Amino acid sequence: ELKVEQNPLFLSMQEGKNYTIYCNYSTTSDRLYWYRQDPGKSLESLFVLLSNGAVKQEGRLMASLDTKARLSTLHITAAVHDLSATYFCAVPFMYSGGGADGLTFGKGTHLIIQP
Amino acid sequence: NAGVTQTPKFRVLKTGQSMTLLCAQDMNHEYMYWYRQDPGMGLRLIHYSVGEGTTAKGEVPDGYNVSRLKKQNFLLGLESAAPSQTSVYFCASSYGLDRFRAVEYFGPGTRLTVT
């Protein structure tokens, strides 16, 4: 069974500050996904990390993957209010009998950025 | 190009009633998924399909059935609804997570309440 753990689960921070969200997973995987969800909305893909050492950046967000440590980080630089959302990491998992992967999600990090 | 659409958006059922949720995608994706999202639980995979005519169980399949009669549609059925099935249901589709850079695209969600 794959377990995906995020921390923190809740984060309140001020604009202009930096912070990191952590995602640990329990079984071997060379891929990891980050999604964003705004309140009452669907999930939007942010990053796909496809190999050990992968680093992706989009604006004030940067994600990295260390497959040996089974750890991914999502770093927020100089936070702005528009980044307030819930962020999920997800790891592919082969459910038996299906012949393909589905995603196992962390519980999400609810991020509030205050002026 | 509508992406992934879900019908209905909201529904209230009484315990024991049945209903079907419809997911449609126009991206010619082979793989489709049904997830449920509960507060503090992240998203959990219910069932998925790797192609027309195929279905497979995910993490929490009990109490649900699915069918994929057409490539573009994936139906989720509740034969006898229970209050524990109160949740937000998301459909997703992809080319398959084993493919390089494949991403799951999510629909807008269906909010289901069982009383």
PDB file of N, CA and C in Angstrom, chain A residues 1 31 33 35 37 40-45 48 50 56 88 92-108, chain B residues 31 33 35 37 40-45 48 50 55-59 90 97-109 111:
ATOM      1  N   GLU A   1       0.844  -1.195   0.000  1.00  0.00           N
ATOM      2  CA  GLU A   1       0.000   0.000   0.000  1.00  0.00           C
ATOM      3  C   GLU A   1       0.885   1.253   0.000  1.00  0.00           C
ATOM      4  N   ARG A  31       8.072   9.194 -10.439  1.00  0.00           N
ATOM      5  CA  ARG A  31       7.228  10.289 -10.890  1.00  0.00           C
ATOM      6  C   ARG A  31       6.404  10.843  -9.748  1.00  0.00           C
ATOM      7  N   TYR A  33       3.426  14.210  -8.958  1.00  0.00           N
ATOM      8  CA  TYR A  33       2.607  15.293  -9.511  1.00  0.00           C
ATOM      9  C   TYR A  33       2.230  16.267  -8.405  1.00  0.00           C
ATOM     10  N   TYR A  35      -0.663  19.310  -7.752  1.00  0.00           N
ATOM     11  CA  TYR A  35      -1.893  19.927  -8.217  1.00  0.00           C
ATOM     12  C   TYR A  35      -2.269  21.064  -7.274  1.00  0.00           C
ATOM     13  N   GLN A  37      -5.750  23.300  -5.983  1.00  0.00           N
ATOM     14  CA  GLN A  37      -7.211  23.355  -5.964  1.00  0.00           C
ATOM     15  C   GLN A  37      -7.660  24.617  -5.244  1.00  0.00           C
ATOM     16  N   GLY A  40     -13.894  25.130  -3.783  1.00  0.00           N
ATOM     17  CA  GLY A  40     -15.061  24.823  -4.602  1.00  0.00           C
ATOM     18  C   GLY A  40     -14.758  24.534  -6.055  1.00  0.00           C
ATOM     19  N   LYS A  41     -13.489  24.426  -6.388  1.00  0.00           N
ATOM     20  CA  LYS A  41     -13.105  24.224  -7.790  1.00  0.00           C
ATOM     21  C   LYS A  41     -12.479  22.850  -7.998  1.00  0.00           C
ATOM     22  N   SER A  42     -12.105  22.612  -9.242  1.00  0.00           N
ATOM     23  CA  SER A  42     -11.463  21.350  -9.590  1.00  0.00           C
ATOM     24  C   SER A  42      -9.959  21.446  -9.364  1.00  0.00           C
ATOM     25  N   LEU A  43      -9.251  20.391  -9.744  1.00  0.00           N
ATOM     26  CA  LEU A  43      -7.799  20.360  -9.582  1.00  0.00           C
ATOM     27  C   LEU A  43      -7.112  20.773 -10.872  1.00  0.00           C
ATOM     28  N   GLU A  44      -6.070  21.561 -10.699  1.00  0.00           N
ATOM     29  CA  GLU A  44      -5.296  22.055 -11.824  1.00  0.00           C
ATOM     30  C   GLU A  44      -3.870  21.527 -11.698  1.00  0.00           C
ATOM     31  N   SER A  45      -3.366  20.931 -12.759  1.00  0.00           N
ATOM     32  CA  SER A  45      -2.004  20.403 -12.734  1.00  0.00           C
ATOM     33  C   SER A  45      -0.987  21.543 -12.671  1.00  0.00           C
ATOM     34  N   VAL A  48       4.739  18.201 -13.209  1.00  0.00           N
ATOM     35  CA  VAL A  48       4.984  16.768 -13.331  1.00  0.00           C
ATOM     36  C   VAL A  48       6.481  16.568 -13.197  1.00  0.00           C
ATOM     37  N   LEU A  50       9.483  13.946 -13.301  1.00  0.00           N
ATOM     38  CA  LEU A  50       9.610  12.650 -13.967  1.00  0.00           C
ATOM     39  C   LEU A  50      10.878  11.884 -13.640  1.00  0.00           C
ATOM     40  N   LYS A  56      11.276  21.799 -11.352  1.00  0.00           N
ATOM     41  CA  LYS A  56      10.431  22.578 -12.244  1.00  0.00           C
ATOM     42  C   LYS A  56      10.063  23.879 -11.534  1.00  0.00           C
ATOM     43  N   PHE A  88      -1.870  19.756  -3.559  1.00  0.00           N
ATOM     44  CA  PHE A  88      -1.795  18.315  -3.388  1.00  0.00           C
ATOM     45  C   PHE A  88      -0.592  17.765  -4.138  1.00  0.00           C
ATOM     46  N   PRO A  92       1.896   8.001  -8.641  1.00  0.00           N
ATOM     47  CA  PRO A  92       1.230   6.898  -9.351  1.00  0.00           C
ATOM     48  C   PRO A  92       1.324   5.597  -8.569  1.00  0.00           C
ATOM     49  N   PHE A  93       0.280   4.813  -8.635  1.00  0.00           N
ATOM     50  CA  PHE A  93       0.223   3.524  -7.932  1.00  0.00           C
ATOM     51  C   PHE A  93      -0.517   2.530  -8.792  1.00  0.00           C
ATOM     52  N   MET A  94       0.052   1.348  -8.904  1.00  0.00           N
ATOM     53  CA  MET A  94      -0.552   0.297  -9.724  1.00  0.00           C
ATOM     54  C   MET A  94      -1.535  -0.493  -8.871  1.00  0.00           C
ATOM     55  N   TYR A  95      -2.818  -0.242  -9.057  1.00  0.00           N
ATOM     56  CA  TYR A  95      -3.834  -1.005  -8.349  1.00  0.00           C
ATOM     57  C   TYR A  95      -4.001  -2.343  -9.051  1.00  0.00           C
ATOM     58  N   SER A  96      -4.089  -3.422  -8.289  1.00  0.00           N
ATOM     59  CA  SER A  96      -4.042  -4.771  -8.851  1.00  0.00           C
ATOM     60  C   SER A  96      -5.200  -5.022  -9.805  1.00  0.00           C
ATOM     61  N   GLY A  97      -4.917  -5.699 -10.866  1.00  0.00           N
ATOM     62  CA  GLY A  97      -5.941  -6.097 -11.816  1.00  0.00           C
ATOM     63  C   GLY A  97      -6.228  -5.092 -12.907  1.00  0.00           C
ATOM     64  N   GLY A  98      -5.751  -3.898 -12.736  1.00  0.00           N
ATOM     65  CA  GLY A  98      -6.100  -2.866 -13.697  1.00  0.00           C
ATOM     66  C   GLY A  98      -5.104  -2.693 -14.819  1.00  0.00           C
ATOM     67  N   GLY A  99      -3.898  -3.079 -14.541  1.00  0.00           N
ATOM     68  CA  GLY A  99      -2.876  -2.964 -15.567  1.00  0.00           C
ATOM     69  C   GLY A  99      -2.374  -1.567 -15.796  1.00  0.00           C
ATOM     70  N   ALA A 100      -2.715  -0.668 -14.896  1.00  0.00           N
ATOM     71  CA  ALA A 100      -2.262   0.713 -15.097  1.00  0.00           C
ATOM     72  C   ALA A 100      -2.250   1.421 -13.757  1.00  0.00           C
ATOM     73  N   ASP A 101      -1.651   2.590 -13.766  1.00  0.00           N
ATOM     74  CA  ASP A 101      -1.540   3.367 -12.543  1.00  0.00           C
ATOM     75  C   ASP A 101      -2.743   4.266 -12.337  1.00  0.00           C
ATOM     76  N   GLY A 102      -3.096   4.437 -11.060  1.00  0.00           N
ATOM     77  CA  GLY A 102      -3.938   5.563 -10.676  1.00  0.00           C
ATOM     78  C   GLY A 102      -3.100   6.438  -9.775  1.00  0.00           C
ATOM     79  N   LEU A 103      -3.603   7.569  -9.367  1.00  0.00           N
ATOM     80  CA  LEU A 103      -2.865   8.459  -8.481  1.00  0.00           C
ATOM     81  C   LEU A 103      -3.294   8.265  -7.033  1.00  0.00           C
ATOM     82  N   THR A 104      -2.314   8.243  -6.157  1.00  0.00           N
ATOM     83  CA  THR A 104      -2.572   8.292  -4.720  1.00  0.00           C
ATOM     84  C   THR A 104      -2.175   9.679  -4.254  1.00  0.00           C
ATOM     85  N   PHE A 105      -3.124  10.373  -3.638  1.00  0.00           N
ATOM     86  CA  PHE A 105      -2.931  11.759  -3.251  1.00  0.00           C
ATOM     87  C   PHE A 105      -2.566  11.887  -1.781  1.00  0.00           C
ATOM     88  N   GLY A 106      -1.780  12.913  -1.480  1.00  0.00           N
ATOM     89  CA  GLY A 106      -1.654  13.349  -0.110  1.00  0.00           C
ATOM     90  C   GLY A 106      -2.936  14.048   0.324  1.00  0.00           C
ATOM     91  N   LYS A 107      -3.007  14.391   1.611  1.00  0.00           N
ATOM     92  CA  LYS A 107      -4.229  14.994   2.124  1.00  0.00           C
ATOM     93  C   LYS A 107      -4.351  16.470   1.773  1.00  0.00           C
ATOM     94  N   GLY A 108      -3.298  17.037   1.232  1.00  0.00           N
ATOM     95  CA  GLY A 108      -3.345  18.425   0.802  1.00  0.00           C
ATOM     96  C   GLY A 108      -2.811  19.384   1.857  1.00  0.00           C
TER      97      GLY A 108
ATOM     98  N   TYR B  31      -7.461   6.605 -20.810  1.00  0.00           N
ATOM     99  CA  TYR B  31      -7.674   6.298 -19.410  1.00  0.00           C
ATOM    100  C   TYR B  31      -8.649   7.282 -18.779  1.00  0.00           C
ATOM    101  N   TYR B  33     -10.856   8.002 -14.871  1.00  0.00           N
ATOM    102  CA  TYR B  33     -10.797   7.705 -13.441  1.00  0.00           C
ATOM    103  C   TYR B  33     -11.974   8.361 -12.720  1.00  0.00           C
ATOM    104  N   TYR B  35     -12.681   9.636  -8.745  1.00  0.00           N
ATOM    105  CA  TYR B  35     -12.175   9.861  -7.404  1.00  0.00           C
ATOM    106  C   TYR B  35     -13.294  10.444  -6.536  1.00  0.00           C
ATOM    107  N   GLN B  37     -13.592  13.001  -3.026  1.00  0.00           N
ATOM    108  CA  GLN B  37     -12.842  13.897  -2.150  1.00  0.00           C
ATOM    109  C   GLN B  37     -13.664  14.190  -0.920  1.00  0.00           C
ATOM    110  N   GLY B  40     -10.294  16.728   4.510  1.00  0.00           N
ATOM    111  CA  GLY B  40      -9.132  16.209   5.231  1.00  0.00           C
ATOM    112  C   GLY B  40      -8.615  14.873   4.737  1.00  0.00           C
ATOM    113  N   MET B  41      -9.171  14.375   3.620  1.00  0.00           N
ATOM    114  CA  MET B  41      -8.772  13.038   3.149  1.00  0.00           C
ATOM    115  C   MET B  41      -8.062  13.066   1.818  1.00  0.00           C
ATOM    116  N   GLY B  42      -7.937  14.211   1.207  1.00  0.00           N
ATOM    117  CA  GLY B  42      -7.385  14.220  -0.141  1.00  0.00           C
ATOM    118  C   GLY B  42      -8.359  13.570  -1.102  1.00  0.00           C
ATOM    119  N   LEU B  43      -7.857  13.087  -2.223  1.00  0.00           N
ATOM    120  CA  LEU B  43      -8.685  12.387  -3.201  1.00  0.00           C
ATOM    121  C   LEU B  43      -8.347  10.902  -3.144  1.00  0.00           C
ATOM    122  N   ARG B  44      -9.369  10.072  -3.274  1.00  0.00           N
ATOM    123  CA  ARG B  44      -9.160   8.624  -3.266  1.00  0.00           C
ATOM    124  C   ARG B  44      -9.778   8.020  -4.511  1.00  0.00           C
ATOM    125  N   LEU B  45      -9.028   7.132  -5.140  1.00  0.00           N
ATOM    126  CA  LEU B  45      -9.453   6.533  -6.394  1.00  0.00           C
ATOM    127  C   LEU B  45     -10.508   5.465  -6.150  1.00  0.00           C
ATOM    128  N   TYR B  48     -11.263   2.876 -12.150  1.00  0.00           N
ATOM    129  CA  TYR B  48     -10.691   3.502 -13.322  1.00  0.00           C
ATOM    130  C   TYR B  48     -10.836   2.581 -14.525  1.00  0.00           C
ATOM    131  N   VAL B  50      -8.895   1.636 -18.432  1.00  0.00           N
ATOM    132  CA  VAL B  50      -7.757   1.852 -19.327  1.00  0.00           C
ATOM    133  C   VAL B  50      -8.166   1.815 -20.791  1.00  0.00           C
ATOM    134  N   THR B  55     -12.762  -1.931 -17.017  1.00  0.00           N
ATOM    135  CA  THR B  55     -12.819  -1.203 -15.753  1.00  0.00           C
ATOM    136  C   THR B  55     -11.980  -1.935 -14.724  1.00  0.00           C
ATOM    137  N   ALA B  56     -11.559  -1.216 -13.695  1.00  0.00           N
ATOM    138  CA  ALA B  56     -10.742  -1.820 -12.641  1.00  0.00           C
ATOM    139  C   ALA B  56     -10.981  -1.088 -11.336  1.00  0.00           C
ATOM    140  N   LYS B  57     -10.740  -1.784 -10.230  1.00  0.00           N
ATOM    141  CA  LYS B  57     -10.972  -1.208  -8.915  1.00  0.00           C
ATOM    142  C   LYS B  57      -9.785  -0.372  -8.464  1.00  0.00           C
ATOM    143  N   GLY B  58     -10.115   0.702  -7.768  1.00  0.00           N
ATOM    144  CA  GLY B  58      -9.089   1.512  -7.144  1.00  0.00           C
ATOM    145  C   GLY B  58      -9.019   1.257  -5.662  1.00  0.00           C
ATOM    146  N   GLU B  59      -8.803   2.320  -4.903  1.00  0.00           N
ATOM    147  CA  GLU B  59      -8.604   2.192  -3.455  1.00  0.00           C
ATOM    148  C   GLU B  59      -9.897   1.958  -2.686  1.00  0.00           C
ATOM    149  N   PHE B  90     -14.939  13.486  -8.402  1.00  0.00           N
ATOM    150  CA  PHE B  90     -14.209  14.046  -9.535  1.00  0.00           C
ATOM    151  C   PHE B  90     -13.895  12.942 -10.536  1.00  0.00           C
ATOM    152  N   LEU B  97      -0.710   7.282 -17.217  1.00  0.00           N
ATOM    153  CA  LEU B  97       0.380   7.842 -16.425  1.00  0.00           C
ATOM    154  C   LEU B  97       1.717   7.189 -16.740  1.00  0.00           C
ATOM    155  N   ASP B  98       1.684   6.028 -17.415  1.00  0.00           N
ATOM    156  CA  ASP B  98       2.955   5.416 -17.769  1.00  0.00           C
ATOM    157  C   ASP B  98       3.580   6.102 -18.976  1.00  0.00           C
ATOM    158  N   ARG B  99       2.817   6.950 -19.621  1.00  0.00           N
ATOM    159  CA  ARG B  99       3.376   7.668 -20.752  1.00  0.00           C
ATOM    160  C   ARG B  99       4.112   8.914 -20.265  1.00  0.00           C
ATOM    161  N   PHE B 100       5.191   9.204 -20.922  1.00  0.00           N
ATOM    162  CA  PHE B 100       6.011  10.330 -20.546  1.00  0.00           C
ATOM    163  C   PHE B 100       5.187  11.603 -20.524  1.00  0.00           C
ATOM    164  N   ARG B 101       5.265  12.304 -19.416  1.00  0.00           N
ATOM    165  CA  ARG B 101       4.606  13.592 -19.247  1.00  0.00           C
ATOM    166  C   ARG B 101       3.081  13.510 -19.171  1.00  0.00           C
ATOM    167  N   ALA B 102       2.531  12.304 -19.110  1.00  0.00           N
ATOM    168  CA  ALA B 102       1.070  12.206 -19.056  1.00  0.00           C
ATOM    169  C   ALA B 102       0.542  12.813 -17.768  1.00  0.00           C
ATOM    170  N   VAL B 103      -0.523  13.526 -17.876  1.00  0.00           N
ATOM    171  CA  VAL B 103      -1.139  14.209 -16.746  1.00  0.00           C
ATOM    172  C   VAL B 103      -2.604  13.829 -16.701  1.00  0.00           C
ATOM    173  N   GLU B 104      -3.146  13.748 -15.525  1.00  0.00           N
ATOM    174  CA  GLU B 104      -4.587  13.563 -15.386  1.00  0.00           C
ATOM    175  C   GLU B 104      -5.268  14.921 -15.409  1.00  0.00           C
ATOM    176  N   TYR B 105      -6.302  15.042 -16.248  1.00  0.00           N
ATOM    177  CA  TYR B 105      -7.094  16.258 -16.334  1.00  0.00           C
ATOM    178  C   TYR B 105      -8.417  16.003 -15.614  1.00  0.00           C
ATOM    179  N   PHE B 106      -8.762  16.920 -14.732  1.00  0.00           N
ATOM    180  CA  PHE B 106      -9.913  16.716 -13.865  1.00  0.00           C
ATOM    181  C   PHE B 106     -11.134  17.490 -14.344  1.00  0.00           C
ATOM    182  N   GLY B 107     -12.316  16.888 -14.126  1.00  0.00           N
ATOM    183  CA  GLY B 107     -13.568  17.575 -14.363  1.00  0.00           C
ATOM    184  C   GLY B 107     -13.904  18.505 -13.211  1.00  0.00           C
ATOM    185  N   PRO B 108     -15.031  19.225 -13.323  1.00  0.00           N
ATOM    186  CA  PRO B 108     -15.396  20.227 -12.327  1.00  0.00           C
ATOM    187  C   PRO B 108     -15.936  19.664 -11.029  1.00  0.00           C
ATOM    188  N   GLY B 109     -16.299  18.390 -11.000  1.00  0.00           N
ATOM    189  CA  GLY B 109     -16.786  17.777  -9.768  1.00  0.00           C
ATOM    190  C   GLY B 109     -18.299  17.689  -9.690  1.00  0.00           C
ATOM    191  N   ARG B 111     -21.088  17.379  -6.543  1.00  0.00           N
ATOM    192  CA  ARG B 111     -21.284  17.385  -5.084  1.00  0.00           C
ATOM    193  C   ARG B 111     -22.522  16.572  -4.770  1.00  0.00           C
TER     194      ARG B 111
END
